[in-house]
Coordinates of C-alpha atoms in Angstrom, one line a residue:
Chain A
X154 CA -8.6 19.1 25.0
X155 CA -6.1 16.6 25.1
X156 CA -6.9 13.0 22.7
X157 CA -7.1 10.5 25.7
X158 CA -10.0 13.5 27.1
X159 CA -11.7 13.1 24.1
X160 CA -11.5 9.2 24.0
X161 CA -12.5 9.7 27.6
X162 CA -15.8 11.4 27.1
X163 CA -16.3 8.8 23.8
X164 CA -16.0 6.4 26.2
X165 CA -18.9 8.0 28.8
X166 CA -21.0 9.1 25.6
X167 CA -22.1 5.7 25.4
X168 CA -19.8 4.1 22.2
X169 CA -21.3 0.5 21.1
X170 CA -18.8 -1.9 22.5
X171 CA -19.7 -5.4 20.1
X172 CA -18.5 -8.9 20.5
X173 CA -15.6 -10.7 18.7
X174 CA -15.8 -14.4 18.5
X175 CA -12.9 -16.6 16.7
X176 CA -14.5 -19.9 14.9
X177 CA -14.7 -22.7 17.3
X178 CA -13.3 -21.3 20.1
X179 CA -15.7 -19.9 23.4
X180 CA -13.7 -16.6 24.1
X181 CA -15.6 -13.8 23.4
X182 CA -13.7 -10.1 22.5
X183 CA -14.8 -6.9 23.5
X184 CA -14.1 -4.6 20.1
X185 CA -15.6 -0.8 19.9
X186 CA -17.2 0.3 17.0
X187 CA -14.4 2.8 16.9
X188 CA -11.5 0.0 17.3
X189 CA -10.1 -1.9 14.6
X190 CA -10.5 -5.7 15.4
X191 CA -6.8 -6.2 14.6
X192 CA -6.2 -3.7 17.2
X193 CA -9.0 -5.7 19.7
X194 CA -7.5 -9.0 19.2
X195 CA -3.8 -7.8 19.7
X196 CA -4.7 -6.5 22.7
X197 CA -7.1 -9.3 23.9
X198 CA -3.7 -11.7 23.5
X199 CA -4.5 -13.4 20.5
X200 CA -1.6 -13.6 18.4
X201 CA -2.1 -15.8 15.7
X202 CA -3.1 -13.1 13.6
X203 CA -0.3 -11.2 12.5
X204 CA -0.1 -7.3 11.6
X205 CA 2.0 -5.7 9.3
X206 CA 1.7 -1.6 8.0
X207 CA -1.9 -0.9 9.9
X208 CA -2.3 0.7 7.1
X209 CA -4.2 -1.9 4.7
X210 CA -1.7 -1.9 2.1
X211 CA 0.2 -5.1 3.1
X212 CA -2.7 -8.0 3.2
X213 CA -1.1 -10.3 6.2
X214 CA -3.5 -9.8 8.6
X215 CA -6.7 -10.9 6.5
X216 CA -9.8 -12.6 8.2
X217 CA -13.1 -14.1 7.1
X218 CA -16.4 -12.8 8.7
X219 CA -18.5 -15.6 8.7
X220 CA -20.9 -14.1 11.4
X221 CA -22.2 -10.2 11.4
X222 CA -21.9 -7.0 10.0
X223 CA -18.6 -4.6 9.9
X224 CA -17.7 -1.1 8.3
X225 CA -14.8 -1.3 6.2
X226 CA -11.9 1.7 5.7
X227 CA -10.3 1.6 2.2
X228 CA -7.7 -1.1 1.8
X229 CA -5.5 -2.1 -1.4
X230 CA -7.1 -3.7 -3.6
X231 CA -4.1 -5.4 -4.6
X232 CA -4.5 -7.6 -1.4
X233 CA -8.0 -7.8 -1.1
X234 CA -10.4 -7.9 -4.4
X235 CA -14.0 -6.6 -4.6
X236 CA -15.0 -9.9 -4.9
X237 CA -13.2 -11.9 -1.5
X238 CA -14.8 -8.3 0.4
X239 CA -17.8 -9.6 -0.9
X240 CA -17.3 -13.2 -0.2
X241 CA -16.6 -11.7 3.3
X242 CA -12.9 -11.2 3.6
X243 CA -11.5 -8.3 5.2
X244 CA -8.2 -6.9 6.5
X245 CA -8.7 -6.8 10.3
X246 CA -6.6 -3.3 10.7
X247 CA -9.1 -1.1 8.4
X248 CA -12.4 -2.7 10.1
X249 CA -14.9 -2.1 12.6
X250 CA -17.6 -4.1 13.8
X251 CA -21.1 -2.7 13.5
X252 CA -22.4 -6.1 15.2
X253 CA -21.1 -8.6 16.7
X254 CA -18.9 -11.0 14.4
X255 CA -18.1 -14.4 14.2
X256 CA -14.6 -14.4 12.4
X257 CA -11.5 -16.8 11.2
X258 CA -8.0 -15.7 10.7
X259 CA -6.6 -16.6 7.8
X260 CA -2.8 -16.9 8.0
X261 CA -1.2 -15.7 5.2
X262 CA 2.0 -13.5 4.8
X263 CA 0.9 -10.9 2.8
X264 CA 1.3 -11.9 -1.1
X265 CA -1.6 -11.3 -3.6
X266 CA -4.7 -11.9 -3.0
X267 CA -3.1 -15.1 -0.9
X268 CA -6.4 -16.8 1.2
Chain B
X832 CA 33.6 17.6 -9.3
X833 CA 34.5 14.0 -9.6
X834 CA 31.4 12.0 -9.0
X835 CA 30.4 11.2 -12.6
X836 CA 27.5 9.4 -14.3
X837 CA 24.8 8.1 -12.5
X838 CA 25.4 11.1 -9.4
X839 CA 22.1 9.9 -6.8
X840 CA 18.5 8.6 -6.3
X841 CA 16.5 11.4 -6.7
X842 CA 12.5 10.9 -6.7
X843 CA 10.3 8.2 -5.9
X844 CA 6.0 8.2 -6.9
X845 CA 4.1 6.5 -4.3
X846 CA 0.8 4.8 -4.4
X847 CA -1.2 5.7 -1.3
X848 CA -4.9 4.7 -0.1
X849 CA -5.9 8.3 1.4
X850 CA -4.1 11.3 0.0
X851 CA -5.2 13.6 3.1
X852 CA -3.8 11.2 5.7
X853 CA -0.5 10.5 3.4
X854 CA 0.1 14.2 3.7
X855 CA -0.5 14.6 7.2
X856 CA 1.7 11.4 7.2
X857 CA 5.2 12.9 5.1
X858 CA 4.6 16.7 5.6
X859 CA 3.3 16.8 9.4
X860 CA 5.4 13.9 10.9
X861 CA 8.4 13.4 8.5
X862 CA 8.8 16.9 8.0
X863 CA 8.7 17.0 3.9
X864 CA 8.0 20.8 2.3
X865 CA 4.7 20.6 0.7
X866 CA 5.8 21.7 -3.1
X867 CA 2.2 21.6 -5.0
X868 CA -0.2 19.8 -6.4
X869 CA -1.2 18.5 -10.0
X870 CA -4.0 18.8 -11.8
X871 CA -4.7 15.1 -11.8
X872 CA -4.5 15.1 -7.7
X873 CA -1.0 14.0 -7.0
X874 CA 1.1 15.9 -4.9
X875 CA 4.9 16.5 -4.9
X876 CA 7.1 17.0 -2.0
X877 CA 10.9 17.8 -1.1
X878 CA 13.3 17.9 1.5
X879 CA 13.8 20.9 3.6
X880 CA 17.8 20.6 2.6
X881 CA 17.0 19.7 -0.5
X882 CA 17.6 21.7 -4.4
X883 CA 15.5 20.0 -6.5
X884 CA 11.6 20.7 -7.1
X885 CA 10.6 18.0 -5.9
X886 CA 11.6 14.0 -4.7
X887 CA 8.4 12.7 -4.1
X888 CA 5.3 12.3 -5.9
X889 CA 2.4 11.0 -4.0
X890 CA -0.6 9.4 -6.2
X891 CA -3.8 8.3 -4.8
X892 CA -5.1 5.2 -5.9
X893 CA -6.4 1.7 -4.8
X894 CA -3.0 -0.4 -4.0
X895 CA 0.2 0.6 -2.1
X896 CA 3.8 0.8 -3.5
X897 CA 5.9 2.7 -6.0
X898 CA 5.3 3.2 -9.4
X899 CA 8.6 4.2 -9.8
X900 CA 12.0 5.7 -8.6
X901 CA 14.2 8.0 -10.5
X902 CA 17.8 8.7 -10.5
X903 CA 19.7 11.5 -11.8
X904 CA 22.5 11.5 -13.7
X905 CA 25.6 14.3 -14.7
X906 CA 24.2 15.5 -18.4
X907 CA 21.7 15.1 -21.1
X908 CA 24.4 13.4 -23.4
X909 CA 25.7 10.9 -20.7
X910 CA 21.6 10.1 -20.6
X911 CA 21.9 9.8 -24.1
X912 CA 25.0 7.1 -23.9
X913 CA 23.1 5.4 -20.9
X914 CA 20.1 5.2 -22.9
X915 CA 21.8 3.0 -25.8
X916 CA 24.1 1.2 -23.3
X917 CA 20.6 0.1 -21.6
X918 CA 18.4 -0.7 -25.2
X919 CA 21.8 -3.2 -25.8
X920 CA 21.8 -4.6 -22.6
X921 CA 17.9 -5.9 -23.6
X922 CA 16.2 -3.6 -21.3
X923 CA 13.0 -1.9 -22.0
X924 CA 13.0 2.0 -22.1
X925 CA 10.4 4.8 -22.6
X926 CA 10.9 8.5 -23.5
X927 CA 9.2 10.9 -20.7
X928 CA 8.4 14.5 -22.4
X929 CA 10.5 17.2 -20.2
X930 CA 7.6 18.9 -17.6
X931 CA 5.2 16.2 -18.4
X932 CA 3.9 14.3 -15.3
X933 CA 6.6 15.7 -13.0
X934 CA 6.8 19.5 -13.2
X935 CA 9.9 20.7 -13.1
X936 CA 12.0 17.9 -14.2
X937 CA 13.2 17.2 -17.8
X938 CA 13.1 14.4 -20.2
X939 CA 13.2 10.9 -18.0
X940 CA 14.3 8.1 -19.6
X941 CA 11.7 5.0 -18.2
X942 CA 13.7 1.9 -17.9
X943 CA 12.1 -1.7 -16.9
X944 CA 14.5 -3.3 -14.5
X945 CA 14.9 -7.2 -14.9
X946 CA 13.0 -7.3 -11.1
X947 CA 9.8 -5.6 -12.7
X948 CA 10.4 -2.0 -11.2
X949 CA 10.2 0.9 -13.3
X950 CA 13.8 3.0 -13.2
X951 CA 13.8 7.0 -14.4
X952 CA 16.8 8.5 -15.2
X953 CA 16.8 12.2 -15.7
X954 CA 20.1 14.7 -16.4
X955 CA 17.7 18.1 -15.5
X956 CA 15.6 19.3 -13.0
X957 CA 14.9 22.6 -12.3
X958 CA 15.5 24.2 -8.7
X959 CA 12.6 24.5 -5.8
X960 CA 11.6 27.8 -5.4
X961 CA 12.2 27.7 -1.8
X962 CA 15.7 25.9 -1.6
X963 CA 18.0 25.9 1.2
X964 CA 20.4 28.8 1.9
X965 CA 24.1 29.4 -0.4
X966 CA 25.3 32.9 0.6
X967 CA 26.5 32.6 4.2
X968 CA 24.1 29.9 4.2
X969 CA 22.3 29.5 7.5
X970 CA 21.7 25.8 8.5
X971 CA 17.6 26.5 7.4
X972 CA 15.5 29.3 7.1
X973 CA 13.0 28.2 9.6
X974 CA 13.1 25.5 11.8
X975 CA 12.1 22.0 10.5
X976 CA 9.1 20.5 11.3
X977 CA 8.4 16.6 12.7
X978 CA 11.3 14.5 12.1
X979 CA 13.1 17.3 10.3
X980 CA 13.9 15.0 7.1
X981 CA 16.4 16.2 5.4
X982 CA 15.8 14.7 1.7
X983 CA 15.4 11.0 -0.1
X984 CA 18.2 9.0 0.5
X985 CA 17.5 5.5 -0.8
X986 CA 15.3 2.4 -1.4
X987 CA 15.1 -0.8 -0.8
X988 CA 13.4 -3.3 -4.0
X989 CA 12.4 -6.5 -3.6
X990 CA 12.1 -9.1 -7.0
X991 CA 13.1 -11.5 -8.9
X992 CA 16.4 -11.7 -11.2
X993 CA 18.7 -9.7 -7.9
X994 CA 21.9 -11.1 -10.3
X995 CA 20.7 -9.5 -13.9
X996 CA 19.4 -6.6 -12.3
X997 CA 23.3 -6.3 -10.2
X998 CA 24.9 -6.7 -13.7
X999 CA 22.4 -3.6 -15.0
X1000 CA 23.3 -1.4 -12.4
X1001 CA 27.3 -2.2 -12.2
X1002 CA 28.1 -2.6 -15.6
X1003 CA 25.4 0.1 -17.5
X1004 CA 25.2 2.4 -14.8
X1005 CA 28.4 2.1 -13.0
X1006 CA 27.5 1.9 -9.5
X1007 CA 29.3 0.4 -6.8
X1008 CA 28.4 -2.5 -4.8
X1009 CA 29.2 -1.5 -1.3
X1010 CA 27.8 -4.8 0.6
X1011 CA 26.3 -8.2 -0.1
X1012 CA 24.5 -10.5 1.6
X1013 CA 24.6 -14.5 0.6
X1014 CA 22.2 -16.5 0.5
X1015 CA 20.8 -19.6 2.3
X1016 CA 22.9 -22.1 0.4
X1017 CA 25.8 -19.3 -0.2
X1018 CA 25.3 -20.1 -4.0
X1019 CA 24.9 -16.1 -4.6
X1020 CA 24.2 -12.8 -3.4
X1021 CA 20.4 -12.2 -1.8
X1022 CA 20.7 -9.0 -1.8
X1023 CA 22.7 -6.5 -3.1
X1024 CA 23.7 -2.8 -2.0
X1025 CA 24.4 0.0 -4.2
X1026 CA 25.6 3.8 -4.6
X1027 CA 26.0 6.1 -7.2
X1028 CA 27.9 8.3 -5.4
X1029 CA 29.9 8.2 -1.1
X1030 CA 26.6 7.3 0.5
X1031 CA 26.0 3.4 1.6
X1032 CA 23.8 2.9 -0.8
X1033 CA 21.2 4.7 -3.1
X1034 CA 19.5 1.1 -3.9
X1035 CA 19.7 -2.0 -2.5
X1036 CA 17.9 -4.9 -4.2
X1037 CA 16.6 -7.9 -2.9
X1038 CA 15.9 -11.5 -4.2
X1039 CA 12.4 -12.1 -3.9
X1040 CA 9.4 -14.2 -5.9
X1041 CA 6.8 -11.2 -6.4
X1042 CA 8.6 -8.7 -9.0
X1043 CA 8.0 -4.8 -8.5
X1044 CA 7.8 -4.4 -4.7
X1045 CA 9.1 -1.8 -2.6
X1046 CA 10.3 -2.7 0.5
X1047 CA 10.8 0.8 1.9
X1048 CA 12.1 4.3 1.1
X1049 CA 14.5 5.9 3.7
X1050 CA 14.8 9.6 4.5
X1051 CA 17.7 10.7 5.5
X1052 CA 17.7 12.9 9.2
X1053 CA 20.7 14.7 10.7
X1054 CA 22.0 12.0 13.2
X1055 CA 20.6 10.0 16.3
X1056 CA 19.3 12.7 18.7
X1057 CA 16.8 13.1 14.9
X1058 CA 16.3 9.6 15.1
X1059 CA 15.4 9.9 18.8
X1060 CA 12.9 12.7 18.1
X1061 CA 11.3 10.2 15.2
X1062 CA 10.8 7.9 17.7
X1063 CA 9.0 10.2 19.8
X1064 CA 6.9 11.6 17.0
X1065 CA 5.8 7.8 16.0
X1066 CA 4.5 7.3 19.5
X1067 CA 2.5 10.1 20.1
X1068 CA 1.2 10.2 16.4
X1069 CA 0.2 6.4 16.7
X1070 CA 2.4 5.8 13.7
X1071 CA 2.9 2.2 12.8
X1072 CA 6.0 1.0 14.0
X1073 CA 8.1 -1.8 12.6
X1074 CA 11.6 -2.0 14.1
X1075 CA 14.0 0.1 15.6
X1076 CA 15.3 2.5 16.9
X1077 CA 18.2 0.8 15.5
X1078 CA 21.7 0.8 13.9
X1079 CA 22.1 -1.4 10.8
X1080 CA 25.5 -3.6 10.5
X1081 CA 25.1 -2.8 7.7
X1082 CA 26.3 0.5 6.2
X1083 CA 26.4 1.4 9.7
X1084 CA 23.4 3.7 9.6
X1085 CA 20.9 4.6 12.3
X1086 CA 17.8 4.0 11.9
X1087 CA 13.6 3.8 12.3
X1088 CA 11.0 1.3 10.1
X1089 CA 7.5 2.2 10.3
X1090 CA 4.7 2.5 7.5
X1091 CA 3.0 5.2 6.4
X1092 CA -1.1 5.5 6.4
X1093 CA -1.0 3.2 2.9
X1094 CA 1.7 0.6 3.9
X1095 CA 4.7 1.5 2.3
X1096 CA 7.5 1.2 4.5
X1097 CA 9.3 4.4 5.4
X1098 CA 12.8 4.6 7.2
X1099 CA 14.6 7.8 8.7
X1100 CA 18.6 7.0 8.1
X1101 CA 21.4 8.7 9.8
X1102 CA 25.1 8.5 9.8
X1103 CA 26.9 5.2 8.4
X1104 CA 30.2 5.3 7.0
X1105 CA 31.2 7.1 3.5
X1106 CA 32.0 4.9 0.3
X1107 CA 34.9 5.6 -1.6
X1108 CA 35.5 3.3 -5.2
X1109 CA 38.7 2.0 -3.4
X1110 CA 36.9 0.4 -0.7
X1111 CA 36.2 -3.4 -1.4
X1112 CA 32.8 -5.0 -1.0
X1113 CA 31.9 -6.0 2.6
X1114 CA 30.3 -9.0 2.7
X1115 CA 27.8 -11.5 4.6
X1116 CA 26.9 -14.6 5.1
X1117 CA 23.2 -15.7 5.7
X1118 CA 24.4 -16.8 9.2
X1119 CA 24.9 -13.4 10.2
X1120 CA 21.6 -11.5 8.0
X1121 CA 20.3 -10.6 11.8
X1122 CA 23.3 -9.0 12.9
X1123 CA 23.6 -7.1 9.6
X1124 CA 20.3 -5.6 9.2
X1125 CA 19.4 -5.0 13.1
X1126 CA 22.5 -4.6 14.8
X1127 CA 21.4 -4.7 18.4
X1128 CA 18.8 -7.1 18.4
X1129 CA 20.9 -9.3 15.8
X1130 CA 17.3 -11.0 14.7
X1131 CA 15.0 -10.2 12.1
X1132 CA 11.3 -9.9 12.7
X1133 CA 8.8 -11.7 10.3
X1134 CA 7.0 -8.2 9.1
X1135 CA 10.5 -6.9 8.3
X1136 CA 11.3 -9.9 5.7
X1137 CA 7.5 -10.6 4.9
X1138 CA 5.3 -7.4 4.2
X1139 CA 6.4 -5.3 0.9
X1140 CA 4.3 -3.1 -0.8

């Protein structure tokens, strides 16, 4: 079975599509529980936040979640302490709402543990 | 043989976030040869073309980067000279046991570089089991896999002190500078290319506030019909492109940027010109940085300058 099949049948299976809003602003942005919400707000044209390795290691495309619940992949710690995860920061390529989320981007350019 | 002292870059350890995923990342896609695994969970890797054990050691932890990158040099007494040219120069070293932490290599001599990175330099290493062919050698034993790297060929560091750390590698370890670029004010070089041997460069250095970053480590593929395949392979694997494909102004080379599952910056490399120690240093100014480092496009993009690992 080819990958867009299985994404296909994901898709008809009934995946949880949740609700991204950006602080102060009305637009709300469909995000799957299976999509990163870098990857939802990329595609839903918002720009402002920047993205750098995908890959969590890098830090420049760090938000705040001031609203809601998410699941978190591993990131670097060296961009993202245990303590601003608790606080509620997050890097936007290794998470995945679980509810809907109310979130700011926070524009930094990927040094340590820059907010 | 007349390329003497300091003869290539030869190994690299990265940090990575998710071993399984790293592996899937170098051995699946790039191409590496899976070589083993220690007891402690990192695993070593290698070049299809390449004779050594190994020339790069993956460790999973909880940041990205490199925790250091080793060069190899012609003997055990020129490492010895080195060794005492570098503890004068008011460098930092450590003694690495042969077969400690890297099978197959020998003693490393651990040198702190005025930009924060750690430098090995090593005069042994032991042979792969599975090397490439050298009686009627056929091209490879069996065909490639992914991008079909070929081996390390450099790295680019980013950190502080470009000018002390230029001085350490010219004047200790006798490489060339093959290119430099100015910076803003022309007041000095910004970065700094270097080779230990006819390549463009086995290091380039660049000036940067944050000391001990790695900016990316290129592999090196046959020519631009690999570099074409890359391509391919990062779109239909959903790798994580930065720029290209490309040709560098400078040293000429063709090339891909993309990250692997951690976010340290990979690049595949092919062609550019060959260094001799005649040839005199090519330089730039910072009018023309786009033109140098993307040669096409002629601009830089922000990830390229601002995200290190």
């Amino acid at each position: 079975m080819r990958r867009n099949d299985i994404r296909q049948c994901r898709t008809n299976g009934g995946i949880d599509i949740f609700q991204l809003q950006i602080e102060g602003r009305e637009e709300r942005i469909p995000c799957a529980e299976d999509q990163s919400i870098l990857d939802a707000l990329r595609k839903s044209g918002v720009h402002e936040i920047v993205y750098g390795c995908l890959g969590g290691g890098c830090g420049v495309c760090k938000i705040e979640i001031q609203k809601g619940e998410l699941r978190r992949e591993k990131v670097s710690r060296e961009h993202l302490s245990e303590e601003d995860a608790k606080k509620g920061m997050a890097l936007a390529c290794k998470s995945y709402p679980t509810t809907d989320l109310v979130l700011r981007i926070i524009k930094n350019r990927g040094k340590k543990n820059d907010n | 043989m007349t390329i003497k002292g300091v003869i290539r870059t030869g190994l690299i350890q990265l940090r990575v976030l998710d071993m399984e995923k790293s592996i899937r990342h170098y051995v699946d896609i790039i191409g590496l040869e899976y070589v083993g695994k220690a007891e402690d969970g990192r695993v070593f890797l290698k070049g299809y073309d390449e004779f050594d054990h190994h020339c790069v050691a993956l460790r999973e932890t909880d940041t990205a980067g490199m925790d250091f990158i080793a060069m190899k040099v012609e003997s055990d007494e020129y490492l010895k000279e080195i060794t005492e040219k570098t503890i004068a120069f008011g460098l930092p070293v450590e003694h690495i046991e042969a077969n400690s932490d890297q099978p197959g290599f020998g003693r490393r001599v651990a040198v702190t570089l005025p930009m924060g990175h750690r430098l090995d330099l090593y005069a042994e290493v032991e042979m792969a089991e599975d090397t490439p062919m050298t009686m009627n050698p056929d091209i490879w034993k069996q065909a490639p896999r992914g991008m079909a790297a070929l081996g390390i060929d450099h790295a680019l560091l980013f950190g502080p002190n470009v000018d002390l750390t230029t001085k350490y590698f010219t004047e200790v370890l006798e490489l060339s500078i093959t290119e430099v670029l100015k910076n803003p004010e022309n007041t000095g070089n910004m970065t700094v290319w270097l080779t230990a041997n006819n390549k463009g460069h086995d290091l380039a250095i660049l000036e940067y506030p944050e000391p001990g970053k790695l900016h990316h480590i290129g592999f090196k593929l046959e020519d631009w019909h690999a570099i074409g395949h890359a391509a391919d392979l990062i779109s239909v694997n959903d790798v994580a492109l930065d720029a290209g494909p490309m040709r560098h102004g400078i040293t000429r080379g063709q090339t891909i940027y993309f990250f692997d599952p951690s976010g340290n910056r990979n690049e595949t490399f092919a062609g550019g010109y060959a260094h001799y120690p005649d040839h005199p240093v090519r330089e730039w100014d910072f009018a023309h940085v786009g033109k140098g480092i993307f040669y096409y496009t002629r601009e830089l993009n922000e990830r390229f300058i601002n995200v290190v690992s």
